[in-house]
Tab-separated table of C-alpha atoms in Angstrom:
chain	number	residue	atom	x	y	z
A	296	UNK	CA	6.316	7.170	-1.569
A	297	UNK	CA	5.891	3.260	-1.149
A	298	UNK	CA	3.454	1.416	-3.744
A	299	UNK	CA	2.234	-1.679	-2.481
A	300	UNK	CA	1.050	-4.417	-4.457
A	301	UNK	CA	-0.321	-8.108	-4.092
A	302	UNK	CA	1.465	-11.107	-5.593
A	303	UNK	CA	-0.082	-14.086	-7.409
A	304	UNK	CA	-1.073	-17.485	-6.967
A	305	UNK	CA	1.277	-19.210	-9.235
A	306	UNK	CA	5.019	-18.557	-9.646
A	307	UNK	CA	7.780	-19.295	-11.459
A	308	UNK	CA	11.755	-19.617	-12.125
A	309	UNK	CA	13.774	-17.076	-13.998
A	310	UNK	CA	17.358	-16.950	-13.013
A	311	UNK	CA	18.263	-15.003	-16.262
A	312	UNK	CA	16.404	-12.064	-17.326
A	313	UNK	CA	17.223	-9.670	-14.158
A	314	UNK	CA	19.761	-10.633	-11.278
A	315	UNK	CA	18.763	-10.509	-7.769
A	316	UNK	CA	19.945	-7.757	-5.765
A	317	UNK	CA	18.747	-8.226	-2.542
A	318	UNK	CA	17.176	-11.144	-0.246
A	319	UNK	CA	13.983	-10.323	1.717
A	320	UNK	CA	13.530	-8.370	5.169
A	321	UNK	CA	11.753	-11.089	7.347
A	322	UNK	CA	14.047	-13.942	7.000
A	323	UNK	CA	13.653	-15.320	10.863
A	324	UNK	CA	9.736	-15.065	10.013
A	325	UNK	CA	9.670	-17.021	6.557
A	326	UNK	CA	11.404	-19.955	7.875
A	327	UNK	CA	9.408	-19.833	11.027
A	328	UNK	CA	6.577	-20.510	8.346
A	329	UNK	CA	8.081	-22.818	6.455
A	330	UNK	CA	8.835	-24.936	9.449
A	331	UNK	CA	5.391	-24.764	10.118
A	332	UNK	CA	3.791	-25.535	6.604
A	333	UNK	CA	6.266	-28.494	6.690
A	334	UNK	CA	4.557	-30.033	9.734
A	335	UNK	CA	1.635	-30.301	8.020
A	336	UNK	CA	0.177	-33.226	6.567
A	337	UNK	CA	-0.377	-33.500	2.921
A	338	UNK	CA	-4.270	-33.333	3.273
A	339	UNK	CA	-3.667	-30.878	5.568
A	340	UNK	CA	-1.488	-28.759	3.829
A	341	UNK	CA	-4.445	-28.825	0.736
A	342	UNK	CA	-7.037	-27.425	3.001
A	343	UNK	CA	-4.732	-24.686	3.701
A	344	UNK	CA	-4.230	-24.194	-0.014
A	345	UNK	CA	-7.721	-24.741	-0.420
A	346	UNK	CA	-6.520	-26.219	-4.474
A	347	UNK	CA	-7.185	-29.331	-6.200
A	348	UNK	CA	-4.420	-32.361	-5.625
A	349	UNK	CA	-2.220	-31.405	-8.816
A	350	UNK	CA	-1.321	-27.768	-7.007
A	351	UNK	CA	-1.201	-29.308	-3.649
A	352	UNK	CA	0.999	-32.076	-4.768
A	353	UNK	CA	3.490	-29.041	-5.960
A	354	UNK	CA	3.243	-26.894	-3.111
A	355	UNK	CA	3.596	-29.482	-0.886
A	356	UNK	CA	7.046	-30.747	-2.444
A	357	UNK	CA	8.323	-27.145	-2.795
A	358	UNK	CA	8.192	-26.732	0.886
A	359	UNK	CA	9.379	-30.099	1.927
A	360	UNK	CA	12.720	-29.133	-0.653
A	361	UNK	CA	12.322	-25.683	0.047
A	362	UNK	CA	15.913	-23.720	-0.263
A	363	UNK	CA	15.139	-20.118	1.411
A	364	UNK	CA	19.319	-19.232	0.193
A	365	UNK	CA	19.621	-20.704	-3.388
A	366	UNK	CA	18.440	-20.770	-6.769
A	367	UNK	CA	16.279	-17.357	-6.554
A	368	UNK	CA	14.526	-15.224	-8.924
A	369	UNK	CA	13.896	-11.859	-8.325
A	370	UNK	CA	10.216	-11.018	-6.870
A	371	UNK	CA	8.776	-9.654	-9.608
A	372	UNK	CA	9.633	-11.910	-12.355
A	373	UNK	CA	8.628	-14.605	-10.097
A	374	UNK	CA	4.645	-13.570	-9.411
A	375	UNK	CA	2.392	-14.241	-12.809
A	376	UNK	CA	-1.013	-13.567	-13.350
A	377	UNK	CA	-2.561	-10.495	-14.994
A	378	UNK	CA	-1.385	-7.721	-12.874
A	379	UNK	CA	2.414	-8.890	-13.383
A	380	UNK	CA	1.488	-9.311	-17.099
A	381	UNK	CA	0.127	-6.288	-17.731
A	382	UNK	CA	3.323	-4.295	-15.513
A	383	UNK	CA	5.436	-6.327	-17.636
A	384	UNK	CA	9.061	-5.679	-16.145
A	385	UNK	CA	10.525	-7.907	-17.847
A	386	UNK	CA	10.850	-4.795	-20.686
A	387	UNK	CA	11.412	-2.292	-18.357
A	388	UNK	CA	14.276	-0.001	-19.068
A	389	UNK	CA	17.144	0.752	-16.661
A	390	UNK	CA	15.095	4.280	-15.029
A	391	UNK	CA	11.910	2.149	-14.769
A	392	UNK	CA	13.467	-0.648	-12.651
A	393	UNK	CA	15.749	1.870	-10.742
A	394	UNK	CA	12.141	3.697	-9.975
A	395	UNK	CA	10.449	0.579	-9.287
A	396	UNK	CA	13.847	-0.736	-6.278
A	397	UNK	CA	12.781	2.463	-4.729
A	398	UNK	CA	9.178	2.648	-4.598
A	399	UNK	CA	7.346	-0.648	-5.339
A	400	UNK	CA	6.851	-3.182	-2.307
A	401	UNK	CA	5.415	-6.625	-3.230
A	402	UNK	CA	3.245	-7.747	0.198
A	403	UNK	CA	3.757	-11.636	0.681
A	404	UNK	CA	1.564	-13.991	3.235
A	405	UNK	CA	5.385	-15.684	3.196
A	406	UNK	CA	7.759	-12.778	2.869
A	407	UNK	CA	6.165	-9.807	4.462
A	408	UNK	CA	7.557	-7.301	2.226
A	409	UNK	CA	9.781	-7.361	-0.804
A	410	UNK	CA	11.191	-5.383	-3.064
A	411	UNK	CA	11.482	-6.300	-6.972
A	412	UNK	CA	15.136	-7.546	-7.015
A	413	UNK	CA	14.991	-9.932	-3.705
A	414	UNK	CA	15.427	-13.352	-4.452
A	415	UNK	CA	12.397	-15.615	-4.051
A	416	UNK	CA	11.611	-19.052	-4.478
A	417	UNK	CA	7.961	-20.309	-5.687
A	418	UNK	CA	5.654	-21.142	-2.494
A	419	UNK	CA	1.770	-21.147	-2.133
A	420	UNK	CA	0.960	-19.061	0.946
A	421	UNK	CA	-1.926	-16.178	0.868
A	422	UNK	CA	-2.218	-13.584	3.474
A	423	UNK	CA	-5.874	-15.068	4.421
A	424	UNK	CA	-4.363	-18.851	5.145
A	425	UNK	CA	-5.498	-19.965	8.401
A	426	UNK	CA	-2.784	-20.773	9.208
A	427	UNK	CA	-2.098	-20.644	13.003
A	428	UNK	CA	1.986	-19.890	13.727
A	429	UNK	CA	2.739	-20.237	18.376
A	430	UNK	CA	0.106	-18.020	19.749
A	431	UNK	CA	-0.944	-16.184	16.572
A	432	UNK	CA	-4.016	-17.441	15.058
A	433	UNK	CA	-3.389	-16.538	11.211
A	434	UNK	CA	-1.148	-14.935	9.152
A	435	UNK	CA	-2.717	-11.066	9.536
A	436	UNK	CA	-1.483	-11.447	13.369
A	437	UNK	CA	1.629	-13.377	12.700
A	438	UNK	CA	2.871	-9.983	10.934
A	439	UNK	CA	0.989	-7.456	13.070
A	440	UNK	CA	2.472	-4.155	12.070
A	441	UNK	CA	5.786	-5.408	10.667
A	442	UNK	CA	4.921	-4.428	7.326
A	443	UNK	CA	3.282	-1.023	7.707
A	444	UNK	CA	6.678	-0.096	9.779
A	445	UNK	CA	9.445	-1.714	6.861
A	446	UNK	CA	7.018	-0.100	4.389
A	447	UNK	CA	7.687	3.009	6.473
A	448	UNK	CA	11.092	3.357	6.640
A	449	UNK	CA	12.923	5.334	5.002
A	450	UNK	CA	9.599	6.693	2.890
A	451	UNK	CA	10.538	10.327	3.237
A	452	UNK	CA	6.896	11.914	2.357
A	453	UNK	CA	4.852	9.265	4.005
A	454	UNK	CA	3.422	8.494	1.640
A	455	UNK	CA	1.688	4.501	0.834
A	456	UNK	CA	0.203	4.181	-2.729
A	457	UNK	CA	-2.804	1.130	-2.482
A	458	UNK	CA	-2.846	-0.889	-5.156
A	459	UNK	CA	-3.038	-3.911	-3.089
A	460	UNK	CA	-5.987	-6.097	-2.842
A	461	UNK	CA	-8.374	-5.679	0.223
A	462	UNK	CA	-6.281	-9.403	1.312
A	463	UNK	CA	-3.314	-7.759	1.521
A	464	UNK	CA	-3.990	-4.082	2.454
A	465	UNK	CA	-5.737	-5.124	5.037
A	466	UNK	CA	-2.276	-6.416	6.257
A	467	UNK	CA	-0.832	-2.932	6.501
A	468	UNK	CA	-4.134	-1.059	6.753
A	469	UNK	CA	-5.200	-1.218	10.326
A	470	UNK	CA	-1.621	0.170	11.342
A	471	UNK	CA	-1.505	3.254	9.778
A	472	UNK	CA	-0.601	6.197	11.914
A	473	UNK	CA	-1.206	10.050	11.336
A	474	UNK	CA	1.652	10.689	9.953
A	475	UNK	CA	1.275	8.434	6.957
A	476	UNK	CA	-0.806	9.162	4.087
A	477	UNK	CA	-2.389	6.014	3.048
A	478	UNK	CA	-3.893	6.410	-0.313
A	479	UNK	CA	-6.246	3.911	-2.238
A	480	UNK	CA	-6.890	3.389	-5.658
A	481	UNK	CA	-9.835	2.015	-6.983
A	482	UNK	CA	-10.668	1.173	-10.490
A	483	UNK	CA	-14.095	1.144	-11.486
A	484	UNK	CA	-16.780	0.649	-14.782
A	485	UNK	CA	-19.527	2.837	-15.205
A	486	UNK	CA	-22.771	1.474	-16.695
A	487	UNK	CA	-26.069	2.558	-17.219
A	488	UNK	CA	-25.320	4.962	-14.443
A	489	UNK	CA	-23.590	2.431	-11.859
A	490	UNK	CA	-20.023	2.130	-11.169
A	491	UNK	CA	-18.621	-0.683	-9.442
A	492	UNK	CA	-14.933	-2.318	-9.442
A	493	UNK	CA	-14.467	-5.822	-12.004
A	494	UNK	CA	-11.944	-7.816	-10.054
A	495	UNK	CA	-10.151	-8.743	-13.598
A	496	UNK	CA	-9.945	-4.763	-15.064
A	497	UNK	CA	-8.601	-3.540	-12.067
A	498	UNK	CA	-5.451	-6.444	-11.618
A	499	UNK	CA	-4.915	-5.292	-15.338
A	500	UNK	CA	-5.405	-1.488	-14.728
A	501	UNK	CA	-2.922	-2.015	-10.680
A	502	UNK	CA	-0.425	-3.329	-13.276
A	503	UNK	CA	-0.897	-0.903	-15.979
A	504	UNK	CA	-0.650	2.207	-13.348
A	505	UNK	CA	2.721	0.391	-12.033
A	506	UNK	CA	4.589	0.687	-15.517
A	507	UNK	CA	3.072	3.828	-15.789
A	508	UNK	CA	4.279	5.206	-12.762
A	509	UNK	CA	8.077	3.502	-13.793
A	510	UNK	CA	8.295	4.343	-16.996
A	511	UNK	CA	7.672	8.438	-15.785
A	512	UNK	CA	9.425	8.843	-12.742
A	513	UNK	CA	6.931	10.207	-10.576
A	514	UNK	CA	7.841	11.271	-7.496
A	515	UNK	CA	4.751	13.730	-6.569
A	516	UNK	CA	1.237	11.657	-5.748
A	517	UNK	CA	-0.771	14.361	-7.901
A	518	UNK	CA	0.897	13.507	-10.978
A	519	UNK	CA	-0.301	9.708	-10.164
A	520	UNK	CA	-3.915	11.518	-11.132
A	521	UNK	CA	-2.581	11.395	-14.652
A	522	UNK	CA	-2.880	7.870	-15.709
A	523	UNK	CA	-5.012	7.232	-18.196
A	524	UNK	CA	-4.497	4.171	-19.787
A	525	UNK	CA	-7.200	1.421	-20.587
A	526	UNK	CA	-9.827	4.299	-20.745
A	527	UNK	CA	-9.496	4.854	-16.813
A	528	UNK	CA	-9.851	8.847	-15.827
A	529	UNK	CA	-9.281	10.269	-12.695
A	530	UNK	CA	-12.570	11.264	-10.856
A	531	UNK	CA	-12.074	14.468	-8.602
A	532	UNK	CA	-15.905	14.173	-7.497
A	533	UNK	CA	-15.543	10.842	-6.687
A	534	UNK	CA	-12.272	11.252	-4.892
A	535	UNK	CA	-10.689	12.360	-2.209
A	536	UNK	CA	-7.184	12.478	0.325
A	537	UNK	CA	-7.169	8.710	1.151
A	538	UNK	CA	-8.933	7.201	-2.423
A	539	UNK	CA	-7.988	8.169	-5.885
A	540	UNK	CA	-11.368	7.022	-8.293
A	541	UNK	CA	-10.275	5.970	-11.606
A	542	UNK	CA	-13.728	5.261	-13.882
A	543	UNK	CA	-13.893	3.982	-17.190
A	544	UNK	CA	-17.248	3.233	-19.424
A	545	UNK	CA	-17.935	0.572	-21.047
A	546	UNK	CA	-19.922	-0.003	-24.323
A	547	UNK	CA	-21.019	-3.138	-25.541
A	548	UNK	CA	-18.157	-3.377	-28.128
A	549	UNK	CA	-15.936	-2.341	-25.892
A	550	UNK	CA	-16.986	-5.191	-23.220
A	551	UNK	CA	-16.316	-7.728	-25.903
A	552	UNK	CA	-13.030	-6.518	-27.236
A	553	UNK	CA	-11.745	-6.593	-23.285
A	554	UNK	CA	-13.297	-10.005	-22.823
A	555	UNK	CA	-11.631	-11.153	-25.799
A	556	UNK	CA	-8.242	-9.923	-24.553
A	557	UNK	CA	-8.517	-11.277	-20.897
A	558	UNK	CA	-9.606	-15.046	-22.437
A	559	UNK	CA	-6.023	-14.604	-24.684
A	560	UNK	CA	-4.066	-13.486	-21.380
């Protein structure tokens, strides 16, 4: 089983919490996109990023002094933002982060695919860029099914676990043959007899479900059904072979307590 996840926006450096272990699969294809970032003007460059000056201005000096080799931190202490926050490796023990080298792939607009452990540096880069690379147009057909196959190999029940965002799924997605089993998860609220899915709950609950997940070993996608933290329950009705329904309700007091605790995050 392969669980695929998004990164985030911002990044940063930690060279001493967790070593690297590994560097990333695509390196021909991340410097081919570095090269090509790096012919961009500044202004340029900030329509890709589609930020204000201050995050340009960053971005655009990472890539002009861009080492792909040195001074790395491993993927996932490099990607912040609630999902990361809320997965929290940075206190997982030795099983968890074993279980997480085998089965958890980070999907990357720059590096394809990564495991936890490969060494990164920070970059600005999302899957939906437009950023056009020869004869590819954007990023989605720069990669064309490179990802789905790495994701792939060597996944013995082939199985893919979605908790990806429809940005980056949609980057492995389209690809999927028979013999993979591509499952997504979807976190939604139910009130006053709606459900939908809150963009904020469900990076928390995609993070939450990744410790949980680590922290248990599991090896068999049924037991995946048992998560229940944050109030989420698995839905059977609601659910099906390719989408697992996780629904929570919310009271009013409940709504304020979780809004409280995303402002603090």
């Amino acid at each position: 089983m392969r669980i695929i996840i998004s990164p985030a926006k911002k990044m940063n450096v930690d060279r001493d919490s967790l070593a690297v272990r590994g560097m990333p699969c695509f390196p021909a294809e991340t410097k081919a996109l570095m090269e090509e970032v790096r012919k961009l003007s500044f202004e340029e460059a900030k329509a890709l990023w589609k930020c204000n000056d201050k995050l340009a201005e960053l971005n655009f000096r990472r890539f002009a002094e861009m080492d792909l080799e040195r001074c790395l931190t491993p993927a996932v202490l490099s990607y912040e933002g609630l999902q990361y926050q809320y997965m929290a490796p940075g206190v997982f023990t030795e099983r968890a982060l074993a279980y997480a080298e085998e089965h958890l792939r980070i999907l990357s607009g720059f590096y394809g695919v990564l495991k936890p452990f490969d060494g990164v540096t920070p970059y600005r880069l999302e899957m939906q860029a437009h950023l056009a690379v020869g004869d590819k147009r954007d990023l989605y057909a720069f990669w064309g099914d490179k990802l789905y196959r790495e994701l792939m190999e060597g996944n013995g029940d082939g199985i893919i676990l979605n908790l990806a965002s429809k940005e980056y799924s949609c980057a492995v997605e389209p690809y999927v043959k028979p013999e993979c089993r591509f499952i997504t998860v979807s976190f939604e609220e139910e009130a006053e007899g709606k459900r939908r899915q809150k963009g904020t709950l469900a990076k928390m609950a995609r993070g939450e479900m990744v410790r949980f997940l680590s922290e248990n070993g599991v090896e068999d996608v049924e037991s995946v059904k048992e998560f229940d933290a944050m109030g989420y329950r698995y839905r059977e009705e609601l659910s099906d072979e390719r989408k697992f329904v996780f629904v929570r309700g919310i009271g009013k007091d409940e709504k304020k307590r979780y809004s409280m605790r995303v402002r603090r995050s």
